[in-house]
GROMACS .gro file of C-alpha atoms in nm:
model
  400
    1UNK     CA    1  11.092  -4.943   5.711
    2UNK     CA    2  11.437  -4.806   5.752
    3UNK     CA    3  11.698  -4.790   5.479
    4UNK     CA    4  11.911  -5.071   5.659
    5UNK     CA    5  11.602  -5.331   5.650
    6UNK     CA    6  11.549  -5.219   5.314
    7UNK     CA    7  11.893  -5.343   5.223
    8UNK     CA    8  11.904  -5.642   5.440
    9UNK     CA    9  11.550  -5.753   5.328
   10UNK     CA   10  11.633  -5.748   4.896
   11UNK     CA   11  11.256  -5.739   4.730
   12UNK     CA   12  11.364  -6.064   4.642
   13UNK     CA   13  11.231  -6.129   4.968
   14UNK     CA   14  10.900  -6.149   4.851
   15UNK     CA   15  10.949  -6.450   4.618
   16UNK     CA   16  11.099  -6.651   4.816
   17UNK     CA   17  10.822  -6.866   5.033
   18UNK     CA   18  10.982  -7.161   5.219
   19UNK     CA   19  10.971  -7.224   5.580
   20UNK     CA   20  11.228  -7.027   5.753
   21UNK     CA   21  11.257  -6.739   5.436
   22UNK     CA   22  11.162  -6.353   5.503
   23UNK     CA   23  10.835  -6.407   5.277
   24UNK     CA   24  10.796  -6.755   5.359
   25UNK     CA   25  10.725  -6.653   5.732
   26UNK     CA   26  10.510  -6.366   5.660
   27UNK     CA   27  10.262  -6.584   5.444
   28UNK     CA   28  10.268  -6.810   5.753
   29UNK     CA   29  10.083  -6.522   5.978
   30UNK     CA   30   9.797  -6.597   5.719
   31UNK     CA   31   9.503  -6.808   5.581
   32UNK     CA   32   9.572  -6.907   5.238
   33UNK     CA   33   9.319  -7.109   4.993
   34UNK     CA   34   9.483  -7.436   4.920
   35UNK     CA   35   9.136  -7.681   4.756
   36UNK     CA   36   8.784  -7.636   4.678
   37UNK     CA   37   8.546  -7.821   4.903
   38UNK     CA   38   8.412  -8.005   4.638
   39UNK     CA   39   8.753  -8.150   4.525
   40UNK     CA   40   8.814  -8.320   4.873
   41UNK     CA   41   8.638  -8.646   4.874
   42UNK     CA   42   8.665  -8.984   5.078
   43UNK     CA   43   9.003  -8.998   4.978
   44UNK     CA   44   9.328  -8.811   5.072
   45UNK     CA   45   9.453  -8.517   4.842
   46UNK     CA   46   9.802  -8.455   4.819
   47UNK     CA   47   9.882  -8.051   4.816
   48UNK     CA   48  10.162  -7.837   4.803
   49UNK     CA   49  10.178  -7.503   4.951
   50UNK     CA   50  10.479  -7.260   5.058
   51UNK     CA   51  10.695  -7.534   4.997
   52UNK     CA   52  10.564  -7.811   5.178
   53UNK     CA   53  10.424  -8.138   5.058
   54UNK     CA   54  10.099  -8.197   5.256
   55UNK     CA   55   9.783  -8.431   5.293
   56UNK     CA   56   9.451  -8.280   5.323
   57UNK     CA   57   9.182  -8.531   5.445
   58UNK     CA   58   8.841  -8.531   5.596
   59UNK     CA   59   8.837  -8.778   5.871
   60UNK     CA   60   8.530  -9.075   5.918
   61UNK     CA   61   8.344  -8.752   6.101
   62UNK     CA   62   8.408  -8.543   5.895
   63UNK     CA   63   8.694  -8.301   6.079
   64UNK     CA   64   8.909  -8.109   5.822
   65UNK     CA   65   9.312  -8.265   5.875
   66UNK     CA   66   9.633  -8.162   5.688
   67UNK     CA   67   9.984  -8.263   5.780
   68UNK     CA   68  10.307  -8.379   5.675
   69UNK     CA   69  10.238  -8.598   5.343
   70UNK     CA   70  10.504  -8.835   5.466
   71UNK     CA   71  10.467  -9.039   5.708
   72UNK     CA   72  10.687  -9.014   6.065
   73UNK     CA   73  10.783  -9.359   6.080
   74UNK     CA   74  10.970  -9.437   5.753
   75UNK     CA   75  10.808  -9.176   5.478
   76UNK     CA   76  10.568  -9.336   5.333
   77UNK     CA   77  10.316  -9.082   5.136
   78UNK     CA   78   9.978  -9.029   5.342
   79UNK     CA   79   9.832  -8.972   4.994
   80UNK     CA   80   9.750  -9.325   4.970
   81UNK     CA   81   9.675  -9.382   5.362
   82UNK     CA   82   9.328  -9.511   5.452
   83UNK     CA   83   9.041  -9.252   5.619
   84UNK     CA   84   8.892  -9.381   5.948
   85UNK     CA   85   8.694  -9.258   6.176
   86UNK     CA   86   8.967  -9.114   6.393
   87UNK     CA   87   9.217  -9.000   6.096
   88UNK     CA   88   9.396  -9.098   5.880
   89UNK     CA   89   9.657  -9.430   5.859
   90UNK     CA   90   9.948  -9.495   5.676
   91UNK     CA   91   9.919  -9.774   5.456
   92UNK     CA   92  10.264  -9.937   5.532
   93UNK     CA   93  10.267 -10.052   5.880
   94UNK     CA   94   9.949  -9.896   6.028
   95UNK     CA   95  10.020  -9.560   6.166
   96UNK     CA   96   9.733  -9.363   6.287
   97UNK     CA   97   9.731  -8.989   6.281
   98UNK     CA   98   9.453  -8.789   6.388
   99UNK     CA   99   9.387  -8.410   6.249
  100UNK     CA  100   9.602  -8.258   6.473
  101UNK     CA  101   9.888  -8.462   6.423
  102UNK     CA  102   9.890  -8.689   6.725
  103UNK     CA  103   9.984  -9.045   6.672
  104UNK     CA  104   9.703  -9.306   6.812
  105UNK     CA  105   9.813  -9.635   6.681
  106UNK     CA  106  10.128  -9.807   6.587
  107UNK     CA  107   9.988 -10.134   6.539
  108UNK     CA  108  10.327 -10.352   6.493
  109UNK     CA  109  10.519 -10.243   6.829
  110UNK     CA  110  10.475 -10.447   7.086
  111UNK     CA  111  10.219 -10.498   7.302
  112UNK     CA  112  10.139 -10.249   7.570
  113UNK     CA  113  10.432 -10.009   7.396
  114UNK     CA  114  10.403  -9.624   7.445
  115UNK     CA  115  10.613  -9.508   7.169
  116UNK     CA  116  10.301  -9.382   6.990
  117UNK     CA  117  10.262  -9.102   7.272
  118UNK     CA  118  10.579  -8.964   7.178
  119UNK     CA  119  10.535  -8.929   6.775
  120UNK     CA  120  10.396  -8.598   6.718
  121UNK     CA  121  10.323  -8.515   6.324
  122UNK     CA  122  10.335  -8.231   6.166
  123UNK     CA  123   9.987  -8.057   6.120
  124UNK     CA  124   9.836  -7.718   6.068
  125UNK     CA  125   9.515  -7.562   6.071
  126UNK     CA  126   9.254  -7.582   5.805
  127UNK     CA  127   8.898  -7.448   5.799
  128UNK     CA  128   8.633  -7.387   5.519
  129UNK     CA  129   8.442  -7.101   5.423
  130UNK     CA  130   8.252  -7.058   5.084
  131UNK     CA  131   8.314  -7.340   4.921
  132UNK     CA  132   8.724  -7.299   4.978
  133UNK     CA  133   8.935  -7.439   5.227
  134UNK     CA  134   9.162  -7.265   5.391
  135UNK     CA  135   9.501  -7.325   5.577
  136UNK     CA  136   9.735  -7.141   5.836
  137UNK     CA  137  10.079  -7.310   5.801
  138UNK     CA  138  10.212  -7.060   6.095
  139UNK     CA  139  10.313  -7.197   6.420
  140UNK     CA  140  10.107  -6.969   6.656
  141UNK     CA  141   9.771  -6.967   6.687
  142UNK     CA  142   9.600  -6.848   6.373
  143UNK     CA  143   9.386  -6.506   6.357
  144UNK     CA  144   9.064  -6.533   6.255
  145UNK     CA  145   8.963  -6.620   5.887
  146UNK     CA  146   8.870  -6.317   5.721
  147UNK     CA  147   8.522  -6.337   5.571
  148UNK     CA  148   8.521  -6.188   5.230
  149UNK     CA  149   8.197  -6.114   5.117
  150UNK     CA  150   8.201  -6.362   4.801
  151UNK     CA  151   8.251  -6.671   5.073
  152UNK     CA  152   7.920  -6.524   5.292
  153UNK     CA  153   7.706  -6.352   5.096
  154UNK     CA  154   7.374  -6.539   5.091
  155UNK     CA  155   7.164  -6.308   4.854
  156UNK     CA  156   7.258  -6.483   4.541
  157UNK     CA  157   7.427  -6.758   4.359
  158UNK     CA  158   7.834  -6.862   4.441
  159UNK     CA  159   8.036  -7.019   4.246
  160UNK     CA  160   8.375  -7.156   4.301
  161UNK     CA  161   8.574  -7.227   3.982
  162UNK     CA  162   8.819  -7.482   3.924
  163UNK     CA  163   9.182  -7.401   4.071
  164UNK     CA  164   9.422  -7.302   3.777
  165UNK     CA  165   9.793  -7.369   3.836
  166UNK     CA  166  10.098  -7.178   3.683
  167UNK     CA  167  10.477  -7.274   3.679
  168UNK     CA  168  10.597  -6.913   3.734
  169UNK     CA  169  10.702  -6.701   4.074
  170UNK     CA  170  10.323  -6.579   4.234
  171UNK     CA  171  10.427  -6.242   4.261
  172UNK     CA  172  10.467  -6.205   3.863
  173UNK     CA  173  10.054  -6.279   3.848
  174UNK     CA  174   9.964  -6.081   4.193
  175UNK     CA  175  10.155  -5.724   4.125
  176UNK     CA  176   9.990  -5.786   3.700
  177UNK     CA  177   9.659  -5.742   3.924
  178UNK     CA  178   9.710  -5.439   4.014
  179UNK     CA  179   9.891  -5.293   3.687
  180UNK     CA  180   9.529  -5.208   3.522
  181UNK     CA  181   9.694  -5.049   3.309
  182UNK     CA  182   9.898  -5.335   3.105
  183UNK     CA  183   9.539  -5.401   2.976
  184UNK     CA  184   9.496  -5.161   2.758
  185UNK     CA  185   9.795  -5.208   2.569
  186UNK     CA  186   9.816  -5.599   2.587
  187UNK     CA  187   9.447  -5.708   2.594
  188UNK     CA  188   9.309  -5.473   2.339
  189UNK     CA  189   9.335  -5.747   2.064
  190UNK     CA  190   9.147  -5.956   2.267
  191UNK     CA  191   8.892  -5.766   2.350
  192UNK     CA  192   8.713  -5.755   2.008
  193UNK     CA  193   8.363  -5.897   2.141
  194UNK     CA  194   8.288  -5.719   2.462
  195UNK     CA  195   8.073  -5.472   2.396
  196UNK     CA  196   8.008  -5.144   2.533
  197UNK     CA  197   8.330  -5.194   2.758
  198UNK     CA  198   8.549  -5.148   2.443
  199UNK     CA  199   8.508  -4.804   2.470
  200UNK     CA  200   8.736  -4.839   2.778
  201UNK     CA  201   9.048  -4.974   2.581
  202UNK     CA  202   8.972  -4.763   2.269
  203UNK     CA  203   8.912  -4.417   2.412
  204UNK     CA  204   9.159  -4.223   2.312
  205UNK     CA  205   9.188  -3.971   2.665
  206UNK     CA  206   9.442  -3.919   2.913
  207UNK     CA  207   9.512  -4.165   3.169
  208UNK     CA  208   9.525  -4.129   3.534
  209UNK     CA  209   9.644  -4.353   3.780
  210UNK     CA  210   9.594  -4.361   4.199
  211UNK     CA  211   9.745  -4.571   4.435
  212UNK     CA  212   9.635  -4.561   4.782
  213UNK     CA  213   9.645  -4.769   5.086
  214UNK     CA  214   9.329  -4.944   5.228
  215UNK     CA  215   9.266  -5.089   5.596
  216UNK     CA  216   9.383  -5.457   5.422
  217UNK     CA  217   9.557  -5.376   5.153
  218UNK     CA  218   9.546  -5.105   4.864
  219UNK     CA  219   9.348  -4.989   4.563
  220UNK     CA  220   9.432  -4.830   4.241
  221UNK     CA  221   9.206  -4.621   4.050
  222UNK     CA  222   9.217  -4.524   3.653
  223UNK     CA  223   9.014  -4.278   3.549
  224UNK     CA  224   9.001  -4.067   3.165
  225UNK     CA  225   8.758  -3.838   2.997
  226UNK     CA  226   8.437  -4.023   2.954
  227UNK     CA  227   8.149  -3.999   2.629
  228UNK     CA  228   8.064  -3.693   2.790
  229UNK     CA  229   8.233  -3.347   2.921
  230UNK     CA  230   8.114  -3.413   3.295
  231UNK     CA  231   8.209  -3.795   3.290
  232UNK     CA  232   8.527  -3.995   3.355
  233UNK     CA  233   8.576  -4.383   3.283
  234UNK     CA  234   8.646  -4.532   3.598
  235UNK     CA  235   8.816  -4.872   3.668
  236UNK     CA  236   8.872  -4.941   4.041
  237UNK     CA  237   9.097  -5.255   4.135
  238UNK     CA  238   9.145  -5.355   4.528
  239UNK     CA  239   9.347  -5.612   4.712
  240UNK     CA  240   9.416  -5.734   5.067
  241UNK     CA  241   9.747  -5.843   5.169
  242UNK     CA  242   9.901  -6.099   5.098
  243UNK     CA  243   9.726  -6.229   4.801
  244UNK     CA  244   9.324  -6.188   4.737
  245UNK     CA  245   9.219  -5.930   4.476
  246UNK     CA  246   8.855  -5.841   4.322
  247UNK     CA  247   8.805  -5.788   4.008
  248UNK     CA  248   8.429  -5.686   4.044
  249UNK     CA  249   8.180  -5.601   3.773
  250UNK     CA  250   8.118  -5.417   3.421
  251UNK     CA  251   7.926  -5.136   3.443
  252UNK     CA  252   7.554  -5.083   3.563
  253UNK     CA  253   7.437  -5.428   3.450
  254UNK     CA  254   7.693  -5.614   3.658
  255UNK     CA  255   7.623  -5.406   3.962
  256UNK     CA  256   7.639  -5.595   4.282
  257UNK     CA  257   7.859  -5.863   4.090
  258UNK     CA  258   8.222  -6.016   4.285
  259UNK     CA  259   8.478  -6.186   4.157
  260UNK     CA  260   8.776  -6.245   4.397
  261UNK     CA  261   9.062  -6.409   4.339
  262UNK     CA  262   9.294  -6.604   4.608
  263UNK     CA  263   9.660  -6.703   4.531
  264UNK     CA  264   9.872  -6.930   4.697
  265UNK     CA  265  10.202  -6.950   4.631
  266UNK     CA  266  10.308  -7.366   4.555
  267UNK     CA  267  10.664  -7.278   4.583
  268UNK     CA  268  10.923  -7.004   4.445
  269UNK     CA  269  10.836  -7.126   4.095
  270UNK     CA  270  10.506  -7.219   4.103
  271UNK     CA  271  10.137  -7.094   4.279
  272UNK     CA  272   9.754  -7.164   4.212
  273UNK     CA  273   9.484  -6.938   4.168
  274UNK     CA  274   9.108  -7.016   4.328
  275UNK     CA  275   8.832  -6.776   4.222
  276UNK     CA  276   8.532  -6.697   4.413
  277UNK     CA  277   8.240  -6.533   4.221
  278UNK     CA  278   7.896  -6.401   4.377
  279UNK     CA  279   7.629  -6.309   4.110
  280UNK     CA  280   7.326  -6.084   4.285
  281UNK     CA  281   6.938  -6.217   4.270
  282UNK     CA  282   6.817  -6.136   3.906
  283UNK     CA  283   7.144  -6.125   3.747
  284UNK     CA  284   7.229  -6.531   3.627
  285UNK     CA  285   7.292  -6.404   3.272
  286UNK     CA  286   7.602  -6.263   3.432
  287UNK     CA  287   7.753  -6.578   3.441
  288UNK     CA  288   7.625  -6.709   3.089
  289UNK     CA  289   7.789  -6.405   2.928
  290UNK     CA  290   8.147  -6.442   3.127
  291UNK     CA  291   8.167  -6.780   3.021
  292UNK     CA  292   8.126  -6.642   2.663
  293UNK     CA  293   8.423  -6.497   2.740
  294UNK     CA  294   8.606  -6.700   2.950
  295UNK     CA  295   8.605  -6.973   2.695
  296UNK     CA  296   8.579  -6.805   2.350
  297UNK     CA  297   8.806  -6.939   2.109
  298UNK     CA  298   9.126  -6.739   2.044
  299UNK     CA  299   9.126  -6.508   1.755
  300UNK     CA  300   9.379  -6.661   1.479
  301UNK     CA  301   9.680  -6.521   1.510
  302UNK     CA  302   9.890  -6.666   1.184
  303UNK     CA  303  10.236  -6.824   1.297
  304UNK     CA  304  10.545  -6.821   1.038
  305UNK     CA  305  10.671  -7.144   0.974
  306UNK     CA  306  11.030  -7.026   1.122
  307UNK     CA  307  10.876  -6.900   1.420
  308UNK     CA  308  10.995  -7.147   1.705
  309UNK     CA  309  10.915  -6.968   1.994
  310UNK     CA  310  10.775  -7.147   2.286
  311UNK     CA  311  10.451  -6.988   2.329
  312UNK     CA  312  10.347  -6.870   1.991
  313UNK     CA  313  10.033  -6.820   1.929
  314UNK     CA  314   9.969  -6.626   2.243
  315UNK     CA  315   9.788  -6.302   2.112
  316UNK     CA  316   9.411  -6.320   2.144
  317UNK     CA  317   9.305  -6.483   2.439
  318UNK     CA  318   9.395  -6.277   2.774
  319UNK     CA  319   9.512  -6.627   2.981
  320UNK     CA  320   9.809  -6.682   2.734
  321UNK     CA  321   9.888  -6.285   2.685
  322UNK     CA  322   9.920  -6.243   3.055
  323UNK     CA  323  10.120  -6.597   3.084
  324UNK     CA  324  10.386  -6.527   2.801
  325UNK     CA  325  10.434  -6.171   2.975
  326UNK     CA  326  10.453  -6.248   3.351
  327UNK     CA  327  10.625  -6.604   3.302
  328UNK     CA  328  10.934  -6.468   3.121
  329UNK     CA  329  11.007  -6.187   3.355
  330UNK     CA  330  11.219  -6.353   3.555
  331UNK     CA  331  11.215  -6.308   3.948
  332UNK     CA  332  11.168  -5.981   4.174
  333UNK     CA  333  11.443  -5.898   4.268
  334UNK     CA  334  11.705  -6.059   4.067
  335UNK     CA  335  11.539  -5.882   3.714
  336UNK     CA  336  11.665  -5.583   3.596
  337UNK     CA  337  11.352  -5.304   3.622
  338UNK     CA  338  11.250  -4.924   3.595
  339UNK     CA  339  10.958  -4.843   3.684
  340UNK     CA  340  10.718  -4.561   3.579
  341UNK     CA  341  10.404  -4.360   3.619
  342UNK     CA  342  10.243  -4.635   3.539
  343UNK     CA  343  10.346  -4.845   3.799
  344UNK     CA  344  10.239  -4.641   4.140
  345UNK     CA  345  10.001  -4.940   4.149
  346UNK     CA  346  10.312  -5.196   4.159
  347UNK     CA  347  10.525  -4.934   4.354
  348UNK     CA  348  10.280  -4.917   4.636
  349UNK     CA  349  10.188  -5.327   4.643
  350UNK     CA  350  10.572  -5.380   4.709
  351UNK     CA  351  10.614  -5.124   5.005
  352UNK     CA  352  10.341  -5.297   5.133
  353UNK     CA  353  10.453  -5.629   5.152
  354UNK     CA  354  10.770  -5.515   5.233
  355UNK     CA  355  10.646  -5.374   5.510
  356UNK     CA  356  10.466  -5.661   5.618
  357UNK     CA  357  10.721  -5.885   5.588
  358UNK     CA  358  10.967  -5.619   5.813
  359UNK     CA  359  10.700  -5.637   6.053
  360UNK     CA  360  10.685  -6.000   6.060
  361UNK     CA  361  11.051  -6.034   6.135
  362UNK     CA  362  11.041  -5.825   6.431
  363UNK     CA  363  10.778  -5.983   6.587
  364UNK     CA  364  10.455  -5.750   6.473
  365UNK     CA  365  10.103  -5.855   6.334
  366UNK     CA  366  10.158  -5.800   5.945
  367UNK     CA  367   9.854  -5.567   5.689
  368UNK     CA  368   9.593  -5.765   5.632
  369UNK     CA  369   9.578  -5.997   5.941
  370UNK     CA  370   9.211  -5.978   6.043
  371UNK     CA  371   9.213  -5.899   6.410
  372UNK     CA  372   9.034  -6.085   6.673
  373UNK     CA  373   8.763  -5.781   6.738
  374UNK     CA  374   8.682  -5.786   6.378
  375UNK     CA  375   8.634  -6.186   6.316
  376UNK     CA  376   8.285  -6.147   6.221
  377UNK     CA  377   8.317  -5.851   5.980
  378UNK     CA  378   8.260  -5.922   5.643
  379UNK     CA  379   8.521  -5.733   5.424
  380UNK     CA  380   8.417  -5.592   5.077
  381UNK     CA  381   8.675  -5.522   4.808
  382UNK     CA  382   8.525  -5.306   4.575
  383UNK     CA  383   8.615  -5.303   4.220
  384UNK     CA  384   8.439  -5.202   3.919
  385UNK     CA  385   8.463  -5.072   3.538
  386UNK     CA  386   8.196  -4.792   3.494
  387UNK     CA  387   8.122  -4.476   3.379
  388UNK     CA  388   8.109  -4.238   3.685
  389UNK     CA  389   8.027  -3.842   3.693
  390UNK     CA  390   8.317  -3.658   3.747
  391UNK     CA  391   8.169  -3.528   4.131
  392UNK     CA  392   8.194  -3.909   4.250
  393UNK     CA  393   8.536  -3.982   4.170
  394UNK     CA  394   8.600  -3.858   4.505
  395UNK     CA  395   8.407  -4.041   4.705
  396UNK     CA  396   8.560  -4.355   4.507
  397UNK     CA  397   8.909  -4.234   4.632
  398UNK     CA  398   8.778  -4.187   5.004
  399UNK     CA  399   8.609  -4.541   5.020
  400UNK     CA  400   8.842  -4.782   5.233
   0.00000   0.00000   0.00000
């Protein structure tokens, strides 16, 4: 990217997700998660993604629809509109849209009127993979939906959590993924119960960080003197562009273990999280201990009587750390910032995107777009925690 485009295109570029916005039309060249499967029902579900107010429906056969939440005639919300077999009408004076928009029926014109031919409503593209549905809100054709391993794997038990939705900018949470090195200064009260991986947080060694571009995305590795002279500690952390990261296993016993994480940006100020986790054949205490974790208690953290801020207590449970942290950052872009060592990770993720989005507004196919020779590859983001011999930290940094 040139130094011109660099000015011209602020990093506040990448906050800002609206139609018609630098970022907002480089998210459009993708598939983003926007429900579980299980969440959509016989009745429509109202969503909000990059801006836009939508209805997601499953018409009487069962074909995936999302469009415009408000109706074309006089706004109504398509929220409350009725499923048929067809689509899905408006509940004020009939309207019948079908998933791709068209209008069929418009029930109070007159007789052997046309006007229903000419209403076109706003729709996009939605398919399902995994137990997640998945939109493209672009106006071209959309690539093909990349197949992550967690969505396809069928050697083991899936499960699709809950959505969890956050009233900060997205990009505060995604570039945190990649920072694996916040944890061991933030998290390291909270991380009182986990066993043998404490010694990754309480090791007193040099750290080492890596940054380096993949085919989708990027990786970052941290390694440090491990319990013995020819080991390291190794934590590995990958990510495709624009916003699904792995967070993978802990050491040997969660081998073969995925946890990956999609984020879709709401609006500027707001995004949701869906997580996709495969656990192998043989390994279903996996889950039974990370839900231990996931919903321990928080350690007491005593709270003087004076102290009004907002989020106090925050310190030991990881959700609330990363929240109070992230949340009061303020935007990319318009935040005052310098960066360190310790951010190559963050450094690199924002050329990226950059990039991407530079690409996008001169007409190119962004990272991470899964071309149309590769739609049945399944793509593996490999992350781990794990104590490696020194002579494979190598072949971690080669692995794309």
């Amino acid at each position: 990217m040139t130094e011109a485009t660099q000015e011209k295109l602020n990093l506040s570029a990448i906050c800002h997700v609206g139609a018609g916005t630098a970022g907002g039309e480089m998210f459009r060249r993708y598939w983003l998660a926007i429900s579980r499967a299980e969440d959509l029902r016989d009745i429509p579900m109202a969503v909000k993604v990059l801006g836009e107010e939508l209805a997601l429906f499953r018409d009487g056969t069962g074909r995936l629809g999302l469009m415009g939440l408000h109706c074309s005639h006089r706004g109504t919300s398509l929220e409350y509109g009725d499923i048929e077999e067809r689509g899905i009408r408006c509940p004020y004076h009939g309207w019948l849209y079908d998933v791709a928009g068209n209008c069929l029926e418009q029930p109070l014109e007159p007789k052997g009127s046309t006007f229903y031919q000419k209403v076109k409503h706003p729709s996009y593209r939605v398919k399902e993979l995994g137990g997640l549905i998945f939109a493209h809100l672009g106006k071209s054709d959309p690539p093909p939906l990349p197949r992550y391993s967690t969505l396809v794997r069928d050697d083991g038990i899936r499960l699709t959590l809950p959505p969890r939705h956050w009233d900060y900018n997205w990009f505060n949470f995604f570039e945190n993924t990649i920072d694996s090195l916040h944890a061991f200064f933030l998290h390291k009260p909270s991380r009182a119960d986990r066993s043998w991986e404490n010694a990754f947080w309480d090791f007193p060694g040099d750290h080492y960080i890596e940054a380096l571009p993949t085919k989708y995305g990027l990786k970052t590795i941290v390694h440090w003197p491990g319990p013995t002279p020819d080991t390291l500690y190794v934590r590995l952390t990958s990510l495709a562009l624009p916003t699904v990261f792995s967070l993978g296993g802990r050491g040997v016993e969660e081998e073969g273990f995925e946890r990956l994480l999609f984020v879709t940006p709401v609006d500027d100020d707001s995004f949701m999280v869906f997580s996709s986790d495969f656990v192998p054949q043989g390994k279903d205490d996996v889950i039974t201990k990370r839900d231990q974790t996931r919903y321990a208690p928080p350690t007491a953290e005593p709270v003087k009587e004076y102290d009004k801020r907002k989020n106090v207590p925050y310190r030991g449970q990881v959700w609330r750390e990363d929240y109070v942290c992230q949340s009061t950052q303020g935007k990319i872009g318009y935040r005052n910032e310098q960066l360190a060592t310790s951010d190559r990770g963050v450094i690199l993720l924002r050329k990226l995107l950059m990039e991407a989005i530079d690409t996008v507004q001169k007409g190119g196919v962004p990272m991470g777009v899964v071309p149309k020779e590769k739609e049945n590859e399944t793509i593996t983001l490999d992350a781990f925690r794990r104590i490696l011999p020194k002579s494979e930290l190598n072949q971690v940094m080669q692995s794309t």
